[in-house]
Amino acid sequence: MVVSGDCTTSMGVVAGLQRAGVEPSIVWFDAHGDVQTPETSTSGYLGGMPLRQIVGGADRTVAEHIGLRPVPESDVVLVDARDLDPPEVEYLSGAAVRHVPIDALPIPDGPTYLHIDVDVVDERDLPGLLFPVAAGPRLPEVAAAVRSVLAAGNVVAIGLACTWKPGAGAEKLIAGLAAELA
Ligand SMILES: [Mn+2]
């Protein structure tokens, strides 16, 4: 389990699994798509690009340096992602990535990397998120969905991206779920 400040660490975790001989499917909880590229991003924020890097998209500089091989798009489940930028909508419309609502989450049957960007949670339940998005699933609903992935017994690694500003109290609210994951 890797606890981090944004989603970019996922690339290292997936590369590490591959190096260990595991070809993981991915279940990715996030309010955002994280499928931007250096060419399409208007902000240049690397935390908006890691899932696209994982499926082999665009610039391969980081991927090649860390030995990350592309995961087939069809092995990726993107959960919620209710706040997509136009280039992300365009990409996902033609990609085999399964973009699903949190209440219709398919569970992969092979080894699975479970990635949770906590901003998937409705901003009402986690104060101080860096990029809050309204109208999302509440914290208990996210916890239940995460448990349903864990219950299948296929999770081989977990990434918990704690995308909040320090001092707003989010860490206390997520502590129970984090302890369950650990
Ligand atoms: Mn993210």
PDB file of C-alpha atoms and ligand atoms in Angstrom:
ATOM      1  CA  MET A   1       0.000   0.000   0.000  1.00  0.00           C
ATOM      2  CA  VAL A   2       1.379   3.360  -1.030  1.00  0.00           C
ATOM      3  CA  VAL A   3       0.007   6.505   0.605  1.00  0.00           C
ATOM      4  CA  SER A   4       0.865   9.574  -1.417  1.00  0.00           C
ATOM      5  CA  GLY A   5       0.017  13.199  -2.025  1.00  0.00           C
ATOM      6  CA  ASP A   6      -1.187  12.774  -5.600  1.00  0.00           C
ATOM      7  CA  CYS A   7      -1.805  10.070  -8.201  1.00  0.00           C
ATOM      8  CA  THR A   8       1.551  10.021  -9.978  1.00  0.00           C
ATOM      9  CA  THR A   9       2.937   7.343  -7.626  1.00  0.00           C
ATOM     10  CA  SER A  10       0.579   4.867  -9.317  1.00  0.00           C
ATOM     11  CA  MET A  11       3.007   4.645 -12.225  1.00  0.00           C
ATOM     12  CA  GLY A  12       5.761   3.394  -9.930  1.00  0.00           C
ATOM     13  CA  VAL A  13       3.460   0.891  -8.239  1.00  0.00           C
ATOM     14  CA  VAL A  14       2.269  -0.580 -11.544  1.00  0.00           C
ATOM     15  CA  ALA A  15       5.846  -0.706 -12.871  1.00  0.00           C
ATOM     16  CA  GLY A  16       6.887  -2.491  -9.676  1.00  0.00           C
ATOM     17  CA  LEU A  17       4.118  -5.064 -10.060  1.00  0.00           C
ATOM     18  CA  GLN A  18       5.157  -5.689 -13.652  1.00  0.00           C
ATOM     19  CA  ARG A  19       8.772  -6.105 -12.566  1.00  0.00           C
ATOM     20  CA  ALA A  20       7.565  -8.722 -10.073  1.00  0.00           C
ATOM     21  CA  GLY A  21       5.873 -10.632 -12.890  1.00  0.00           C
ATOM     22  CA  VAL A  22       2.342  -9.421 -12.208  1.00  0.00           C
ATOM     23  CA  GLU A  23       0.187  -8.006 -15.007  1.00  0.00           C
ATOM     24  CA  PRO A  24      -2.410  -6.096 -13.013  1.00  0.00           C
ATOM     25  CA  SER A  25      -5.858  -4.946 -13.927  1.00  0.00           C
ATOM     26  CA  ILE A  26      -6.620  -1.531 -12.511  1.00  0.00           C
ATOM     27  CA  VAL A  27      -9.589  -0.178 -10.586  1.00  0.00           C
ATOM     28  CA  TRP A  28      -9.168   3.584 -10.316  1.00  0.00           C
ATOM     29  CA  PHE A  29     -11.412   5.698  -8.084  1.00  0.00           C
ATOM     30  CA  ASP A  30     -11.117   9.424  -8.843  1.00  0.00           C
ATOM     31  CA  ALA A  31     -13.292  12.492  -9.318  1.00  0.00           C
ATOM     32  CA  HIS A  32     -11.107  13.239 -12.332  1.00  0.00           C
ATOM     33  CA  GLY A  33      -9.984  11.206 -15.330  1.00  0.00           C
ATOM     34  CA  ASP A  34      -6.227  11.538 -14.939  1.00  0.00           C
ATOM     35  CA  VAL A  35      -6.003  10.801 -18.675  1.00  0.00           C
ATOM     36  CA  GLN A  36      -4.534  14.086 -19.819  1.00  0.00           C
ATOM     37  CA  THR A  37      -1.288  14.210 -21.806  1.00  0.00           C
ATOM     38  CA  PRO A  38       1.436  16.867 -21.949  1.00  0.00           C
ATOM     39  CA  GLU A  39      -0.067  17.855 -25.322  1.00  0.00           C
ATOM     40  CA  THR A  40      -3.676  18.204 -24.157  1.00  0.00           C
ATOM     41  CA  SER A  41      -3.237  19.545 -20.619  1.00  0.00           C
ATOM     42  CA  THR A  42      -3.694  23.290 -20.212  1.00  0.00           C
ATOM     43  CA  SER A  43      -2.252  23.253 -16.679  1.00  0.00           C
ATOM     44  CA  GLY A  44       0.705  20.917 -17.140  1.00  0.00           C
ATOM     45  CA  TYR A  45      -0.254  19.260 -13.834  1.00  0.00           C
ATOM     46  CA  LEU A  46       1.392  15.826 -13.814  1.00  0.00           C
ATOM     47  CA  GLY A  47      -1.223  14.519 -11.378  1.00  0.00           C
ATOM     48  CA  GLY A  48      -3.766  14.790 -14.194  1.00  0.00           C
ATOM     49  CA  MET A  49      -1.872  12.382 -16.459  1.00  0.00           C
ATOM     50  CA  PRO A  50      -0.878   9.135 -14.683  1.00  0.00           C
ATOM     51  CA  LEU A  51      -3.679   6.852 -15.837  1.00  0.00           C
ATOM     52  CA  ARG A  52      -3.002   7.850 -19.450  1.00  0.00           C
ATOM     53  CA  GLN A  53       0.674   7.076 -18.874  1.00  0.00           C
ATOM     54  CA  ILE A  54      -0.256   3.652 -17.494  1.00  0.00           C
ATOM     55  CA  VAL A  55      -2.218   2.705 -20.636  1.00  0.00           C
ATOM     56  CA  GLY A  56       0.643   3.764 -22.877  1.00  0.00           C
ATOM     57  CA  GLY A  57      -0.445   7.199 -23.961  1.00  0.00           C
ATOM     58  CA  ALA A  58       1.573  10.049 -25.374  1.00  0.00           C
ATOM     59  CA  ASP A  59       4.975  11.005 -23.983  1.00  0.00           C
ATOM     60  CA  ARG A  60       6.853   7.938 -22.669  1.00  0.00           C
ATOM     61  CA  THR A  61       9.723   9.743 -20.912  1.00  0.00           C
ATOM     62  CA  VAL A  62       8.695   8.820 -17.379  1.00  0.00           C
ATOM     63  CA  ALA A  63       7.370   5.394 -18.325  1.00  0.00           C
ATOM     64  CA  GLU A  64      10.623   4.421 -20.006  1.00  0.00           C
ATOM     65  CA  HIS A  65      12.704   5.642 -17.088  1.00  0.00           C
ATOM     66  CA  ILE A  66      10.788   3.540 -14.570  1.00  0.00           C
ATOM     67  CA  GLY A  67      10.195   0.498 -16.798  1.00  0.00           C
ATOM     68  CA  LEU A  68       6.408   0.937 -16.993  1.00  0.00           C
ATOM     69  CA  ARG A  69       4.838  -1.114 -19.775  1.00  0.00           C
ATOM     70  CA  PRO A  70       1.371  -0.200 -21.078  1.00  0.00           C
ATOM     71  CA  VAL A  71      -1.573  -1.872 -19.377  1.00  0.00           C
ATOM     72  CA  PRO A  72      -4.301  -2.746 -21.935  1.00  0.00           C
ATOM     73  CA  GLU A  73      -7.093  -0.175 -21.781  1.00  0.00           C
ATOM     74  CA  SER A  74      -9.628  -2.982 -21.483  1.00  0.00           C
ATOM     75  CA  ASP A  75      -8.023  -3.993 -18.170  1.00  0.00           C
ATOM     76  CA  VAL A  76      -8.774  -0.584 -16.626  1.00  0.00           C
ATOM     77  CA  VAL A  77     -11.936   0.377 -14.747  1.00  0.00           C
ATOM     78  CA  LEU A  78     -12.246   4.120 -14.152  1.00  0.00           C
ATOM     79  CA  VAL A  79     -14.740   4.710 -11.350  1.00  0.00           C
ATOM     80  CA  ASP A  80     -16.802   7.897 -11.148  1.00  0.00           C
ATOM     81  CA  ALA A  81     -14.485  10.434 -12.849  1.00  0.00           C
ATOM     82  CA  ARG A  82     -17.350  12.920 -12.850  1.00  0.00           C
ATOM     83  CA  ASP A  83     -15.172  15.909 -13.727  1.00  0.00           C
ATOM     84  CA  LEU A  84     -13.541  15.338 -17.111  1.00  0.00           C
ATOM     85  CA  ASP A  85     -11.789  17.923 -19.269  1.00  0.00           C
ATOM     86  CA  PRO A  86     -12.854  18.022 -22.944  1.00  0.00           C
ATOM     87  CA  PRO A  87      -9.726  16.185 -24.194  1.00  0.00           C
ATOM     88  CA  GLU A  88     -10.407  13.485 -21.599  1.00  0.00           C
ATOM     89  CA  VAL A  89     -14.007  13.091 -22.786  1.00  0.00           C
ATOM     90  CA  GLU A  90     -12.725  12.755 -26.326  1.00  0.00           C
ATOM     91  CA  TYR A  91     -10.087  10.194 -25.370  1.00  0.00           C
ATOM     92  CA  LEU A  92     -12.425   8.078 -23.252  1.00  0.00           C
ATOM     93  CA  SER A  93     -15.112   8.065 -25.936  1.00  0.00           C
ATOM     94  CA  GLY A  94     -12.756   6.125 -28.203  1.00  0.00           C
ATOM     95  CA  ALA A  95     -10.870   4.098 -25.594  1.00  0.00           C
ATOM     96  CA  ALA A  96     -11.512   0.605 -24.254  1.00  0.00           C
ATOM     97  CA  VAL A  97     -11.170   1.888 -20.665  1.00  0.00           C
ATOM     98  CA  ARG A  98     -14.360   1.055 -18.779  1.00  0.00           C
ATOM     99  CA  HIS A  99     -15.652   4.331 -17.302  1.00  0.00           C
ATOM    100  CA  VAL A 100     -18.342   3.394 -14.802  1.00  0.00           C
ATOM    101  CA  PRO A 101     -20.474   4.957 -12.063  1.00  0.00           C
ATOM    102  CA  ILE A 102     -19.602   3.865  -8.543  1.00  0.00           C
ATOM    103  CA  ASP A 103     -22.792   1.807  -8.186  1.00  0.00           C
ATOM    104  CA  ALA A 104     -22.061  -0.282 -11.296  1.00  0.00           C
ATOM    105  CA  LEU A 105     -18.509  -1.293 -10.659  1.00  0.00           C
ATOM    106  CA  PRO A 106     -17.251  -4.455 -12.411  1.00  0.00           C
ATOM    107  CA  ILE A 107     -14.681  -6.401 -10.373  1.00  0.00           C
ATOM    108  CA  PRO A 108     -11.666  -7.686 -12.358  1.00  0.00           C
ATOM    109  CA  ASP A 109     -10.996 -11.390 -11.892  1.00  0.00           C
ATOM    110  CA  GLY A 110      -7.184 -11.189 -12.113  1.00  0.00           C
ATOM    111  CA  PRO A 111      -4.567  -9.482  -9.960  1.00  0.00           C
ATOM    112  CA  THR A 112      -5.715  -5.933  -9.368  1.00  0.00           C
ATOM    113  CA  TYR A 113      -4.110  -2.622  -8.508  1.00  0.00           C
ATOM    114  CA  LEU A 114      -6.663  -0.633  -6.497  1.00  0.00           C
ATOM    115  CA  HIS A 115      -6.116   3.108  -6.784  1.00  0.00           C
ATOM    116  CA  ILE A 116      -8.114   5.574  -4.720  1.00  0.00           C
ATOM    117  CA  ASP A 117      -7.827   9.311  -5.194  1.00  0.00           C
ATOM    118  CA  VAL A 118      -9.785  10.488  -2.161  1.00  0.00           C
ATOM    119  CA  ASP A 119     -11.258  13.373  -4.158  1.00  0.00           C
ATOM    120  CA  VAL A 120     -13.701  10.825  -5.563  1.00  0.00           C
ATOM    121  CA  VAL A 121     -15.573  11.504  -2.308  1.00  0.00           C
ATOM    122  CA  ASP A 122     -18.140  14.308  -2.362  1.00  0.00           C
ATOM    123  CA  GLU A 123     -16.517  17.535  -1.184  1.00  0.00           C
ATOM    124  CA  ARG A 124     -19.078  17.763   1.642  1.00  0.00           C
ATOM    125  CA  ASP A 125     -17.474  14.759   3.344  1.00  0.00           C
ATOM    126  CA  LEU A 126     -13.777  15.678   2.951  1.00  0.00           C
ATOM    127  CA  PRO A 127     -12.907  19.314   3.648  1.00  0.00           C
ATOM    128  CA  GLY A 128      -9.820  20.888   2.111  1.00  0.00           C
ATOM    129  CA  LEU A 129      -9.516  18.801  -1.050  1.00  0.00           C
ATOM    130  CA  LEU A 130      -7.056  20.288  -3.561  1.00  0.00           C
ATOM    131  CA  PHE A 131      -9.468  19.809  -6.481  1.00  0.00           C
ATOM    132  CA  PRO A 132     -12.908  19.280  -4.957  1.00  0.00           C
ATOM    133  CA  VAL A 133     -15.803  18.220  -7.147  1.00  0.00           C
ATOM    134  CA  ALA A 134     -19.417  18.487  -6.026  1.00  0.00           C
ATOM    135  CA  ALA A 135     -22.183  15.934  -6.441  1.00  0.00           C
ATOM    136  CA  GLY A 136     -20.049  12.884  -5.839  1.00  0.00           C
ATOM    137  CA  PRO A 137     -20.605   9.702  -3.861  1.00  0.00           C
ATOM    138  CA  ARG A 138     -20.612  10.164  -0.087  1.00  0.00           C
ATOM    139  CA  LEU A 139     -17.812   8.669   1.993  1.00  0.00           C
ATOM    140  CA  PRO A 140     -19.780   5.576   3.175  1.00  0.00           C
ATOM    141  CA  GLU A 141     -20.689   4.769  -0.432  1.00  0.00           C
ATOM    142  CA  VAL A 142     -17.042   5.018  -1.509  1.00  0.00           C
ATOM    143  CA  ALA A 143     -15.978   2.841   1.421  1.00  0.00           C
ATOM    144  CA  ALA A 144     -18.566   0.214   0.471  1.00  0.00           C
ATOM    145  CA  ALA A 145     -17.417   0.173  -3.144  1.00  0.00           C
ATOM    146  CA  VAL A 146     -13.785  -0.147  -2.080  1.00  0.00           C
ATOM    147  CA  ARG A 147     -14.736  -3.038   0.204  1.00  0.00           C
ATOM    148  CA  SER A 148     -16.478  -4.760  -2.710  1.00  0.00           C
ATOM    149  CA  VAL A 149     -13.217  -4.652  -4.694  1.00  0.00           C
ATOM    150  CA  LEU A 150     -11.212  -5.963  -1.741  1.00  0.00           C
ATOM    151  CA  ALA A 151     -13.734  -8.726  -1.092  1.00  0.00           C
ATOM    152  CA  ALA A 152     -12.950 -10.363  -4.440  1.00  0.00           C
ATOM    153  CA  GLY A 153      -9.512 -11.209  -3.040  1.00  0.00           C
ATOM    154  CA  ASN A 154      -7.549 -10.096  -6.104  1.00  0.00           C
ATOM    155  CA  VAL A 155      -6.039  -6.830  -4.895  1.00  0.00           C
ATOM    156  CA  VAL A 156      -2.243  -7.038  -4.992  1.00  0.00           C
ATOM    157  CA  ALA A 157      -1.431  -3.379  -4.338  1.00  0.00           C
ATOM    158  CA  ILE A 158      -3.243  -0.277  -3.170  1.00  0.00           C
ATOM    159  CA  GLY A 159      -2.542   3.380  -3.874  1.00  0.00           C
ATOM    160  CA  LEU A 160      -4.224   5.916  -1.610  1.00  0.00           C
ATOM    161  CA  ALA A 161      -3.770   9.425  -2.979  1.00  0.00           C
ATOM    162  CA  CYS A 162      -4.414  11.935  -0.194  1.00  0.00           C
ATOM    163  CA  THR A 163      -5.167  14.935  -2.365  1.00  0.00           C
ATOM    164  CA  TRP A 164      -6.003  17.409   0.368  1.00  0.00           C
ATOM    165  CA  LYS A 165      -4.548  20.547   1.900  1.00  0.00           C
ATOM    166  CA  PRO A 166      -3.019  19.949   5.314  1.00  0.00           C
ATOM    167  CA  GLY A 167      -4.888  21.237   8.324  1.00  0.00           C
ATOM    168  CA  ALA A 168      -8.490  20.933   7.137  1.00  0.00           C
ATOM    169  CA  GLY A 169      -9.112  17.665   8.974  1.00  0.00           C
ATOM    170  CA  ALA A 170      -9.543  15.319   6.000  1.00  0.00           C
ATOM    171  CA  GLU A 171      -6.962  12.900   7.414  1.00  0.00           C
ATOM    172  CA  LYS A 172      -9.163  12.252  10.458  1.00  0.00           C
ATOM    173  CA  LEU A 173     -12.200  11.585   8.280  1.00  0.00           C
ATOM    174  CA  ILE A 174     -10.372   9.111   6.038  1.00  0.00           C
ATOM    175  CA  ALA A 175      -8.450   7.401   8.853  1.00  0.00           C
ATOM    176  CA  GLY A 176     -11.015   4.625   9.317  1.00  0.00           C
ATOM    177  CA  LEU A 177     -10.985   3.638   5.658  1.00  0.00           C
ATOM    178  CA  ALA A 178      -7.184   3.888   5.487  1.00  0.00           C
ATOM    179  CA  ALA A 179      -6.868   1.573   8.491  1.00  0.00           C
ATOM    180  CA  GLU A 180      -9.227  -0.920   6.839  1.00  0.00           C
ATOM    181  CA  LEU A 181      -7.141  -0.874   3.673  1.00  0.00           C
ATOM    182  CA  ALA A 182      -3.897  -1.356   5.580  1.00  0.00           C
TER     183      ALA A 182
HETATM  184 MN    MN B   1      -6.275  11.669  -9.360  1.00  0.00          MN
END
